[in-house]
CSV table of C-alpha atoms and ligand atoms in Angstrom, one decimal:
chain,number,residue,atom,x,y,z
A,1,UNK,CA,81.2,128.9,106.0
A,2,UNK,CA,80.4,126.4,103.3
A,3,UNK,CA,77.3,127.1,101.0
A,4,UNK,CA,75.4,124.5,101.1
A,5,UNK,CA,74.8,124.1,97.3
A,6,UNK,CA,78.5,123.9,96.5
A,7,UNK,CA,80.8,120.8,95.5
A,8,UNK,CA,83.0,119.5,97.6
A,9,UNK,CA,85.7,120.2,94.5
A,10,UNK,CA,85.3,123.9,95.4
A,11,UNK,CA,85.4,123.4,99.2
A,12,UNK,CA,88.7,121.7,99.3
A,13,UNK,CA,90.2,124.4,97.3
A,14,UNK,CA,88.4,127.3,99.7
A,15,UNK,CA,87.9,125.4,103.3
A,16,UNK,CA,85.6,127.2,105.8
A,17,UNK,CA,86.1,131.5,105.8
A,18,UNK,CA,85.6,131.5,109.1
A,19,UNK,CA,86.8,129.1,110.9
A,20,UNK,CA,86.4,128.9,115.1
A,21,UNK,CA,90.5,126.9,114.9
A,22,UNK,CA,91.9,130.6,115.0
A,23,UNK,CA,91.7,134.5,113.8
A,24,UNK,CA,92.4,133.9,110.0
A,25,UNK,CA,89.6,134.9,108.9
A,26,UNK,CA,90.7,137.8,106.6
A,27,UNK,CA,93.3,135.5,104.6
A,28,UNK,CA,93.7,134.3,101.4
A,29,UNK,CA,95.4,131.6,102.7
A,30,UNK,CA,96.0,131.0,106.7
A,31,UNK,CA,99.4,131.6,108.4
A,32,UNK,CA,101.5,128.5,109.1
A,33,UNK,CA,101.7,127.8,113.0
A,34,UNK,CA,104.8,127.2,114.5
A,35,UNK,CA,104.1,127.9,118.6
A,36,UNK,CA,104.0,124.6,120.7
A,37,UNK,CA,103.0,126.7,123.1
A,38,UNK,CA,100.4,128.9,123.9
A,39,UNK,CA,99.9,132.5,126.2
A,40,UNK,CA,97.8,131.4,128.6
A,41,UNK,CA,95.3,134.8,130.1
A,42,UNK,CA,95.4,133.9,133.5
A,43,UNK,CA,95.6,130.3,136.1
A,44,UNK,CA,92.0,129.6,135.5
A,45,UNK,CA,91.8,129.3,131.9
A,46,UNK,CA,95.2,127.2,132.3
A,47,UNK,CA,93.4,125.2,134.8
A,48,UNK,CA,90.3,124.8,132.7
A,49,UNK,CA,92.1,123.7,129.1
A,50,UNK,CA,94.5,120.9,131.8
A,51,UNK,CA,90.8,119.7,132.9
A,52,UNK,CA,89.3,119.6,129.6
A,53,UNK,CA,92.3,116.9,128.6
A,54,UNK,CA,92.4,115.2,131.7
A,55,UNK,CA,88.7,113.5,131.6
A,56,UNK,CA,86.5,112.2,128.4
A,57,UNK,CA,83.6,113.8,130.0
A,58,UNK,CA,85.0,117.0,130.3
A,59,UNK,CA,86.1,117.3,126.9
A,60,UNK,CA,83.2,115.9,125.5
A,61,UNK,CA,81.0,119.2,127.2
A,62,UNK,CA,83.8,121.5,125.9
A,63,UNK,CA,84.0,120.1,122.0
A,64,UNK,CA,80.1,120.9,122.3
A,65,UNK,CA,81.2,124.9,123.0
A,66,UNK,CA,83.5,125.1,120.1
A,67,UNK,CA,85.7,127.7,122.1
A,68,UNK,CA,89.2,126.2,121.9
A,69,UNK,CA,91.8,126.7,124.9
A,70,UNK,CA,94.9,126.4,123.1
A,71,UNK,CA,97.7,125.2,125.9
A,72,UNK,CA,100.0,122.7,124.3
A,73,UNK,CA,100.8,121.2,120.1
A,74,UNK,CA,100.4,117.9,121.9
A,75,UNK,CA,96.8,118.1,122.5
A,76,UNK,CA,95.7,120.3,120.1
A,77,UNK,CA,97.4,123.2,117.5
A,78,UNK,CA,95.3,125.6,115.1
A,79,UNK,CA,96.7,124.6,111.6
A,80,UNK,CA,95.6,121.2,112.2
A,81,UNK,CA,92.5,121.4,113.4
A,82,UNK,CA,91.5,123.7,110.3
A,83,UNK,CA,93.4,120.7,108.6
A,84,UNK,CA,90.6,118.3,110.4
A,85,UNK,CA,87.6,120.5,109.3
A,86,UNK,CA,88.3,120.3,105.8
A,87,UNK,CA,89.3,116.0,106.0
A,88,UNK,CA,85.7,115.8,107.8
A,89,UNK,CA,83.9,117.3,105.2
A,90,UNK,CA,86.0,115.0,102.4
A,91,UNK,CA,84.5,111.6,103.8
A,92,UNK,CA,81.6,113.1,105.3
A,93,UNK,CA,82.2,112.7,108.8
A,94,UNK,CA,81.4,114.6,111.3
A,95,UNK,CA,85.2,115.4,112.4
A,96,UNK,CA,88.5,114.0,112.0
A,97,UNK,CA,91.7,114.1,114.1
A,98,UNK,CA,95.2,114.6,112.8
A,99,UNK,CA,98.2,112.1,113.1
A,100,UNK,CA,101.9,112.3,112.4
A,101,UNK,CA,101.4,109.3,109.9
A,102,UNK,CA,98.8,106.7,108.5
A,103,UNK,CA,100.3,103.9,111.1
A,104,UNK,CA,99.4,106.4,113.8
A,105,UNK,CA,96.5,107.2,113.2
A,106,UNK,CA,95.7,103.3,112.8
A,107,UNK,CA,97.4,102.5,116.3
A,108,UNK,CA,95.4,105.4,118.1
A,109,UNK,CA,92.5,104.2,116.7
A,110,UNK,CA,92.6,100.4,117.8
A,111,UNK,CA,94.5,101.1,120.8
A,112,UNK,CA,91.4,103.6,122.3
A,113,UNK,CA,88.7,101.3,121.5
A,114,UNK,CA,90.2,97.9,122.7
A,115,UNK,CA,91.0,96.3,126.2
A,116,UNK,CA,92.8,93.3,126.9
A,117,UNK,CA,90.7,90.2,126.4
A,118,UNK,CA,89.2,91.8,122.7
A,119,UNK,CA,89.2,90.6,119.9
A,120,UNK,CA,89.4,91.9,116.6
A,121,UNK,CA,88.7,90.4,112.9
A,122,UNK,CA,90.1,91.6,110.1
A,123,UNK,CA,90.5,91.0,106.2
A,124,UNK,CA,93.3,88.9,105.5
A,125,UNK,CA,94.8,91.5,103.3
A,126,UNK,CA,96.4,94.3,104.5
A,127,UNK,CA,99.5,96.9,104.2
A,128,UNK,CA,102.2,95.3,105.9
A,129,UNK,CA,102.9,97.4,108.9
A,130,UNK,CA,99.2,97.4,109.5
A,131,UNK,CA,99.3,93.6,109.8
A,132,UNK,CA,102.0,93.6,111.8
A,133,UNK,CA,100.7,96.4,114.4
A,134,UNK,CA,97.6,92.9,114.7
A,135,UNK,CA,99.7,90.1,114.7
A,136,UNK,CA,102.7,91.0,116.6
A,137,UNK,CA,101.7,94.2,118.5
A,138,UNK,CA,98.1,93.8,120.1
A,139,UNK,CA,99.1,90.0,121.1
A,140,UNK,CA,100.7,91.6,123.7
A,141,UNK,CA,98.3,93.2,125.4
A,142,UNK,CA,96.0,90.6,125.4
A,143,UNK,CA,93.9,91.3,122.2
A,144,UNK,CA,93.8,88.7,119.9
A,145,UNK,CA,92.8,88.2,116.4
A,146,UNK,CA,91.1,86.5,113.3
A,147,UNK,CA,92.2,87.7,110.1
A,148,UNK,CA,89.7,85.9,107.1
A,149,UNK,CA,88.2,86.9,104.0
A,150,UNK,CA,86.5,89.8,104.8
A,151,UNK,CA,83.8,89.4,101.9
A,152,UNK,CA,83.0,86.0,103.4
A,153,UNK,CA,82.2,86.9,106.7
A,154,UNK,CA,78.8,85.6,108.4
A,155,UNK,CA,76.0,86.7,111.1
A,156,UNK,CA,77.6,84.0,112.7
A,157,UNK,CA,81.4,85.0,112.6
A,158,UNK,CA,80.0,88.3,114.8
A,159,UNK,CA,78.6,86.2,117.5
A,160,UNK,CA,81.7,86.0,119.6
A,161,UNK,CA,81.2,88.7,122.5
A,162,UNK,CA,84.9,89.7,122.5
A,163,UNK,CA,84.9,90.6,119.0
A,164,UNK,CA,84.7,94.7,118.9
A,165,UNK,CA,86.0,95.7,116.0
A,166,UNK,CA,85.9,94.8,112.0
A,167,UNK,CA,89.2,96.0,110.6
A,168,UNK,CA,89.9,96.3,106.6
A,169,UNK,CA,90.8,98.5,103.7
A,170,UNK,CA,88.3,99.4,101.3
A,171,UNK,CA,90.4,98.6,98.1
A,172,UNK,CA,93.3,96.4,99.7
A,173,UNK,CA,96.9,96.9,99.8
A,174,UNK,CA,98.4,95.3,97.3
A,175,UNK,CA,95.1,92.7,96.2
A,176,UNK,CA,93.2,95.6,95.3
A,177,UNK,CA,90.0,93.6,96.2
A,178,UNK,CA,87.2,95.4,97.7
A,179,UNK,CA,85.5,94.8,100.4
A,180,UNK,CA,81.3,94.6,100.4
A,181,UNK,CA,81.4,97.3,103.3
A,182,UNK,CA,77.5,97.5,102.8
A,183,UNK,CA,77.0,94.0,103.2
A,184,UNK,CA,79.4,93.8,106.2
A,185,UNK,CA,77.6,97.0,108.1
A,186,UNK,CA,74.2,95.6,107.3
A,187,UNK,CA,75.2,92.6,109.2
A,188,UNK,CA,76.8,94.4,111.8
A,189,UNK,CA,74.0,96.7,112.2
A,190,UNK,CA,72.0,93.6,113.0
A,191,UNK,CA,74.0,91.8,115.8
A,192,UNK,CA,74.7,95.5,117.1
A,193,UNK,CA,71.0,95.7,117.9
A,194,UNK,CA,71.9,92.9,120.6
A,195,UNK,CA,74.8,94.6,121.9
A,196,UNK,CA,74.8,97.7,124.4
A,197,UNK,CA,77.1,100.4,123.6
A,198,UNK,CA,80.5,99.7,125.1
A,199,UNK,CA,80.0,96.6,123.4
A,200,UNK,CA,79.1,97.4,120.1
A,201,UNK,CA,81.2,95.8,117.3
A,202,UNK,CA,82.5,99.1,115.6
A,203,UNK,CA,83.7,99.3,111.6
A,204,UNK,CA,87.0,100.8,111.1
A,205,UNK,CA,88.0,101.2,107.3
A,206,UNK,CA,91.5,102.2,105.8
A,207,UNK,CA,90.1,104.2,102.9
A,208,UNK,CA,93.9,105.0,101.4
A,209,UNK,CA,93.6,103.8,98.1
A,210,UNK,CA,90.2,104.3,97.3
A,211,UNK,CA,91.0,108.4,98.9
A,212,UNK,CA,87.6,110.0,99.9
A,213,UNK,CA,87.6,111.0,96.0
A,214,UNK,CA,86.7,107.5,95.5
A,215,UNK,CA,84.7,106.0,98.4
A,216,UNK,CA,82.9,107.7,101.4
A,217,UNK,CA,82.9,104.8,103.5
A,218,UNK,CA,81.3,106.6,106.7
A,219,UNK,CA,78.2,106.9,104.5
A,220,UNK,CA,78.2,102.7,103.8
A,221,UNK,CA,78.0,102.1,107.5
A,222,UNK,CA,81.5,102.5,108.6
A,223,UNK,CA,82.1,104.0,112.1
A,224,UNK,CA,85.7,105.6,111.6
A,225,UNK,CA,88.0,106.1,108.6
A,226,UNK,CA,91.6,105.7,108.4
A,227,UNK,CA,93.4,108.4,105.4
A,228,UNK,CA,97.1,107.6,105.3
A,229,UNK,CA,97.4,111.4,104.1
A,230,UNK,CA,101.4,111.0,102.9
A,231,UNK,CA,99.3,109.2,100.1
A,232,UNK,CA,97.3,111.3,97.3
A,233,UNK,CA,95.9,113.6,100.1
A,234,UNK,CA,99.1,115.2,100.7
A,235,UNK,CA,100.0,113.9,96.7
A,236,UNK,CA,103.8,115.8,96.1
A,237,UNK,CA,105.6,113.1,98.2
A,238,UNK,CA,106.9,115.7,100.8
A,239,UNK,CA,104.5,115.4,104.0
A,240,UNK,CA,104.2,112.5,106.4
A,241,UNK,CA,100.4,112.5,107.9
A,242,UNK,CA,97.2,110.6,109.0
A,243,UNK,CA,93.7,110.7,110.2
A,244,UNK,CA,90.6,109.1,111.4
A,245,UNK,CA,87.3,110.4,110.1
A,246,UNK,CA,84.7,109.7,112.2
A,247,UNK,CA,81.5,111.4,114.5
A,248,UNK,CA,81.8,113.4,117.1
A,249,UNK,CA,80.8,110.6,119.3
A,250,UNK,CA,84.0,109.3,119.4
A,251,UNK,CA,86.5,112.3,119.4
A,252,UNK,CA,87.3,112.8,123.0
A,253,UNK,CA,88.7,109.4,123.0
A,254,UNK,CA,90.9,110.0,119.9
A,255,UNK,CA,92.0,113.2,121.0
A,256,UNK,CA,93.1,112.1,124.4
A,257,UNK,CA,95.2,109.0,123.0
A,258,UNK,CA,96.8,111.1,120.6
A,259,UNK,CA,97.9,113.2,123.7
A,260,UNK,CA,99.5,110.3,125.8
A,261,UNK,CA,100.7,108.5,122.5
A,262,UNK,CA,101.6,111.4,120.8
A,263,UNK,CA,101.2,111.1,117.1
A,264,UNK,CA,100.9,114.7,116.5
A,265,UNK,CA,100.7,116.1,113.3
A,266,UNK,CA,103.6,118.8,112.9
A,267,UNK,CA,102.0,122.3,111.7
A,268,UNK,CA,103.9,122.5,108.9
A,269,UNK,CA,103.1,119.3,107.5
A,270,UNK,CA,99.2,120.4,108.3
A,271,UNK,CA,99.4,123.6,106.9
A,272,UNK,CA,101.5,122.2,103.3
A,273,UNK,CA,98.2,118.9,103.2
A,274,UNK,CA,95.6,122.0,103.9
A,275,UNK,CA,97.3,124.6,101.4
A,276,UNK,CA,98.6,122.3,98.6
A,277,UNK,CA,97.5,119.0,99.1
A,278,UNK,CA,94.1,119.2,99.8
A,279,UNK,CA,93.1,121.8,96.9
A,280,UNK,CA,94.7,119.7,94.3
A,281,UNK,CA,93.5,116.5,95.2
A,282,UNK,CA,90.8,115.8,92.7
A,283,UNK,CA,92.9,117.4,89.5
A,284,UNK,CA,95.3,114.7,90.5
A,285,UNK,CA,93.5,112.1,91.4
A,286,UNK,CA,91.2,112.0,88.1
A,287,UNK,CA,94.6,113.0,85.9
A,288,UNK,CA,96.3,109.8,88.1
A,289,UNK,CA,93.1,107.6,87.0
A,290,UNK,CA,92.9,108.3,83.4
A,291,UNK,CA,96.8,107.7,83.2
A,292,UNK,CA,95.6,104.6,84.8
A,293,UNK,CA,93.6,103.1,82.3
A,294,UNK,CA,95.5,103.9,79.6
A,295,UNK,CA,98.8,101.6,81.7
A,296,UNK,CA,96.2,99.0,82.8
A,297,UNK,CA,94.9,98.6,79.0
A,298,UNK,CA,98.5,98.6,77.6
A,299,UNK,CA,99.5,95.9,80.3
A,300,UNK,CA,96.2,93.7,79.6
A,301,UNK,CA,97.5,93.6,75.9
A,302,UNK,CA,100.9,92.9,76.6
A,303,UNK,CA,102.1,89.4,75.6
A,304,UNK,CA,104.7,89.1,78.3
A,305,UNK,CA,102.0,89.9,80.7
A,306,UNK,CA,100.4,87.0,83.4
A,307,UNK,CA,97.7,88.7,84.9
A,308,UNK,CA,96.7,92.3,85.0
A,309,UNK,CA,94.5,94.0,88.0
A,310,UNK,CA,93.2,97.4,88.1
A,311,UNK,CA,88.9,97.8,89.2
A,312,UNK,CA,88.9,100.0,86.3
A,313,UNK,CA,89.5,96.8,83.8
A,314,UNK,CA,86.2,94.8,82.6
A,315,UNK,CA,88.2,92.1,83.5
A,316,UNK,CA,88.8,93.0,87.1
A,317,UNK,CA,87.1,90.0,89.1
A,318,UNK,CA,84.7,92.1,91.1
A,319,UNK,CA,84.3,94.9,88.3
A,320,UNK,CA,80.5,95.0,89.1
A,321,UNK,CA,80.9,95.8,93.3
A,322,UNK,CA,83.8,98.5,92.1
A,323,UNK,CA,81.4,100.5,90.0
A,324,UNK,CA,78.9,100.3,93.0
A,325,UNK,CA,81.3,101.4,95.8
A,326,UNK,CA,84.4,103.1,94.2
A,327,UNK,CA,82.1,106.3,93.4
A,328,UNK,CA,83.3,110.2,93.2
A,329,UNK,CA,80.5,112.2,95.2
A,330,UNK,CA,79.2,113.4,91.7
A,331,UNK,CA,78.7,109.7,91.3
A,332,UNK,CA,81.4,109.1,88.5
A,333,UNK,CA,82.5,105.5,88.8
A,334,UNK,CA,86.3,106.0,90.6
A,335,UNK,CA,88.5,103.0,89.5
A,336,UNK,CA,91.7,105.3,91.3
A,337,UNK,CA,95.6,105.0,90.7
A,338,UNK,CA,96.4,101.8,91.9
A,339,UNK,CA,96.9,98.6,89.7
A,340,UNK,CA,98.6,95.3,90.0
A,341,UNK,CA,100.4,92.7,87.7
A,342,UNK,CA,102.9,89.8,87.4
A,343,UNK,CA,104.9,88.9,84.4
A,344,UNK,CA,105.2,85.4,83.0
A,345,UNK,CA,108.0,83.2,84.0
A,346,UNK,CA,110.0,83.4,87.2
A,347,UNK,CA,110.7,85.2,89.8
A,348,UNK,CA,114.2,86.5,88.0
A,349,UNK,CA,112.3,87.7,85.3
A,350,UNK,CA,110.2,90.1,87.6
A,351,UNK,CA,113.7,90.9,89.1
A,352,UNK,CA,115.4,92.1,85.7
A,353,UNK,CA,112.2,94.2,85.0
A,354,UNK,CA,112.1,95.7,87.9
A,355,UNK,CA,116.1,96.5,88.1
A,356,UNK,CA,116.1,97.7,84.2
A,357,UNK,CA,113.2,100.2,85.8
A,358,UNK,CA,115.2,101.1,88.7
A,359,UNK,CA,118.4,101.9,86.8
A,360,UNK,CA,117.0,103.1,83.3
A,361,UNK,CA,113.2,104.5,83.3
A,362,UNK,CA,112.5,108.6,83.8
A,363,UNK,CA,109.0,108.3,84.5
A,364,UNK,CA,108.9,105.0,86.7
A,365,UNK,CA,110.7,104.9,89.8
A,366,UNK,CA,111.1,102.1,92.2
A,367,UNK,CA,110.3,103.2,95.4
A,368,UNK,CA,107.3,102.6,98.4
A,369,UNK,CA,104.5,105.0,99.1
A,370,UNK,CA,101.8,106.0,96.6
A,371,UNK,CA,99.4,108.1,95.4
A,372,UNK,CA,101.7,110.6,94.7
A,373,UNK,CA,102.4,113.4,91.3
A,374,UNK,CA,105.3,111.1,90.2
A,375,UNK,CA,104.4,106.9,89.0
A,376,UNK,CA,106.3,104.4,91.0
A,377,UNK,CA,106.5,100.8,91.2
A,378,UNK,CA,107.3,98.3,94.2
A,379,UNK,CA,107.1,94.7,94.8
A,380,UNK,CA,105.2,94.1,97.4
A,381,UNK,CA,106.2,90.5,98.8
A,382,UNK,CA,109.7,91.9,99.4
A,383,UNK,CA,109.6,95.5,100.1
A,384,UNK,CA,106.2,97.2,101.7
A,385,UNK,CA,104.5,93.2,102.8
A,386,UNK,CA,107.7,91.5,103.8
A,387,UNK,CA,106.6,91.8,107.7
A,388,UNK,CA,103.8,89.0,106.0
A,389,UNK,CA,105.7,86.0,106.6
A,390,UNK,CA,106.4,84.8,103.5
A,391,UNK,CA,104.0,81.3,103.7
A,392,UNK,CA,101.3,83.4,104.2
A,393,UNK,CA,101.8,85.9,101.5
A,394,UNK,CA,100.1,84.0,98.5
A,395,UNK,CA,97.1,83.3,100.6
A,396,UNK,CA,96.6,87.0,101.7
A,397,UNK,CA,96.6,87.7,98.3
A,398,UNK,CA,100.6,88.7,97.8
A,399,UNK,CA,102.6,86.4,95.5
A,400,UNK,CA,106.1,86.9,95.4
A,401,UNK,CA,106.5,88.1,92.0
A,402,UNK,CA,103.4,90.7,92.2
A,403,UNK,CA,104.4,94.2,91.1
A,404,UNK,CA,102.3,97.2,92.2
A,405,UNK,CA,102.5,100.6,90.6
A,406,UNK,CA,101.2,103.7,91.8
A,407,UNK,CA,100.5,105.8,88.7
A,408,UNK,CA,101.5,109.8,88.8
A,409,UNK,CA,100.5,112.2,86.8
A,410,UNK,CA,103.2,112.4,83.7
A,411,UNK,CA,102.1,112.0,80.0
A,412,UNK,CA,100.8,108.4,80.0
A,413,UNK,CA,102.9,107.4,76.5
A,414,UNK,CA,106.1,108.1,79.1
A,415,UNK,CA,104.9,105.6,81.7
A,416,UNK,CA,103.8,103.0,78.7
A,417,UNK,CA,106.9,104.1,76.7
A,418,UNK,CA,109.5,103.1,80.3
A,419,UNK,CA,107.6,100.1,80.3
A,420,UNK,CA,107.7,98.9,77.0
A,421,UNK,CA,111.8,99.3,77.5
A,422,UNK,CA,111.9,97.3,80.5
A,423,UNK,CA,109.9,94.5,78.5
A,424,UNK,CA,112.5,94.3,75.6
A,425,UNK,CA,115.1,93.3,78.3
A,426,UNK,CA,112.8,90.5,79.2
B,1,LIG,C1,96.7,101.3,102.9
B,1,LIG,C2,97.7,101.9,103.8
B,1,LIG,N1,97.3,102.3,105.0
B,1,LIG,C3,98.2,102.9,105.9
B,1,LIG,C4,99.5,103.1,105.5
B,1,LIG,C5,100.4,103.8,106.5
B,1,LIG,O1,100.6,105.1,106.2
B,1,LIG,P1,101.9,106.0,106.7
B,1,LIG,O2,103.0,105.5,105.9
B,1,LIG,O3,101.4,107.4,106.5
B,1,LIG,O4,102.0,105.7,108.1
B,1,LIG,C6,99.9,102.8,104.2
B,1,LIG,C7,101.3,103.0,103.8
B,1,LIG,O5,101.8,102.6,102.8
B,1,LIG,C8,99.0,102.1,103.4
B,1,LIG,O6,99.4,101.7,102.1
């Protein structure tokens, strides 16, 4: 088990020795998985581990005995749930469940904590498929939705009796604002004390950008945390994966909608985020941030430049909230891999940079996801946003010609030197 006086650096790389998810205990590293079945000792014990999934109570007592009936992958498989120890530890929850991908573990997560006739706020800004699982999906089963300016919200915007769950992303996808998740909890907090607990308004945070290297949002008043792990979690590009991060209050839920939905993380993919992913991420991440001041400072300077955004720039509107919530847990300010900018002129001229990129750079490519070893660059208002319609794009913070880059870990004078080609043919 974990010593209690070590970093959380050294835990990621080590995990728990001894772990109650299976009998690895004397390896190095643990066996990959690949049964979706499991021997069963005799009816009973088949019968028991059927009951513990069929009922929320039930599971509820067993999760408190911590002896695991393996019967199915669908409901629960060993390499991930080592996969969820070590995730839980990351963002300092009290346990985490494994899904096949970010959006799943966002659609489990809604889905088993709203009813028809809920409602649900959330920031105006979000990743694209995110905002269209709240605006087209949910509709349809009767929840409806506000989304606003998070950072504006009021006592009074929490009123509403419906509403039962505050939806954002700590650093948001593409705006890169943050969101005051201490100021939203504290008001929260205080219209909760009103409230009994099925109707408690619960936080959920997508922490992807800001990865639990950056922001631990559980400890700001958050109830559960969203990881899209295909993003610098996982970090080589090769693994699809999500989670929620939460207490142990609310596992049985998660664990029986991930059953009947069915969002399952494959073993593989669990066992390449625990063995590779995992271990690596703070090397990368910190290599992926310095790289990223060095492309957000050359951008800044750059006279074909409109506007430059990156939390790690003096200049970034909210510079002073970043340095208070974008914090590694040795309390180094965490300004990430993400940044943002448009180019003066038209929307053509964003178009020829982007294509010269595409067809010409080694270190830039021009593709979706991020996070990852290798840089890439996107626009979001036509590629990862376009299910934002597009009037509604510049208000939630997307204009058409915004570029995102997701900086990797090459030589930074690479990245700057790509760059600086695609601005000659500007
Ligand atoms: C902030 C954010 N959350 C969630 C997701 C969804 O993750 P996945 O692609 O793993 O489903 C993404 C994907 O880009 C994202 O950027």
């Amino acid at each position: 088990m974990m010593k209690k006086n070590k970093s959380i650096k050294t835990f990621n790389v080590h995990g728990s020795h001894n772990t109650q998810a299976w009998e690895f205990s004397n390896h190095l590293v643990p066996p990959q998985t690949a049964s979706t079945t499991f021997r069963l000792r005799s009816l009973k014990r088949g019968a028991d581990g059927f009951q513990l999934f069929a009922n929320p109570n039930s599971l509820e007592k067993h999760l408190k005995n911590n002896d695991p009936i393996w019967i199915y992958d669908r409901l629960e498989e060993p390499s991930s749930k080592m996969l969820e120890e070590q995730l839980a530890k990351m963002e300092n929850g009290e346990t985490a469940i494994s899904f096949s991908s970010g959006m799943g573990a966002i659609s489990a997560s809604l889905l088993a904590f709203l009813k028809s006739g809920d409602h649900l706020i959330s920031h105006q800004t979000l990743y694209g498929c995110s905002y269209s699982l709240i605006t087209s999906w949910l509709p349809r089963f009767g929840i409806t939705h506000d989304l606003i300016n998070m950072n504006g919200i009021t006592a009074k915007d929490l009123k509403n009796k419906k509403l039962k769950i505050l939806y954002f992303e700590s650093v948001a996808n593409p705006s890169l604002e943050i969101i005051d998740i201490k100021k939203i909890s504290q008001l929260v907090k205080a219209e909760n004390r009103n409230r009994n607990d099925e109707n408690k308004i619960k936080i959920i945070v997508d922490n992807t950008f800001a990865t639990p290297w950056g922001m631990r949002p559980l400890d700001h008043g958050a109830d559960l945390v969203i990881q899209s792990l295909t993003k610098n979690i996982a970090g080589f590009g090769t693994e699809m994966g999500g989670a929620v991060i939460t207490y142990k209050k609310f596992l049985s839920s998660l664990l029986l909608i991930r059953k009947d939905i069915g969002a399952i993380m494959h073993p593989h993919s669990a066992w390449n985020i625990m063995v590779y992913g995992i271990p690596s991420q703070v090397l990368r991440f910190e290599a992926q941030q310095k790289n990223s001041i060095k492309v957000a400072e050359y951008l800044e300077k750059h006279p074909k430049v409109e506007n430059v955004s990156y939390p790690g720039l003096k200049s970034f509107p909210q510079y002073k909230l970043a340095k208070t919530l974008l914090q590694s847990p040795d309390g180094e300010f965490a300004p990430g891999q993400m940044l943002t900018f448009t180019l003066k002129g038209n929307n053509k001229i964003t178009e020829k940079f982007i294509n010269h990129i595409a067809q010409n750079s080694y270190s830039i490519t021009l593709a979706v996801s991020l996070g990852l070893i290798k840089t890439l660059i996107e626009v979001p208002g036509l590629m990862t946003h376009a299910a934002v319609p597009k009037e509604k794009q510049e208000q939630s913070g997307i204009p058409a010609k915004l570029i995102r880059m997701s900086i990797g870990i090459e030589d930074p004078a690479d990245i700057i030197s790509d760059l600086e080609d695609a601005f000659k043919k500007i």
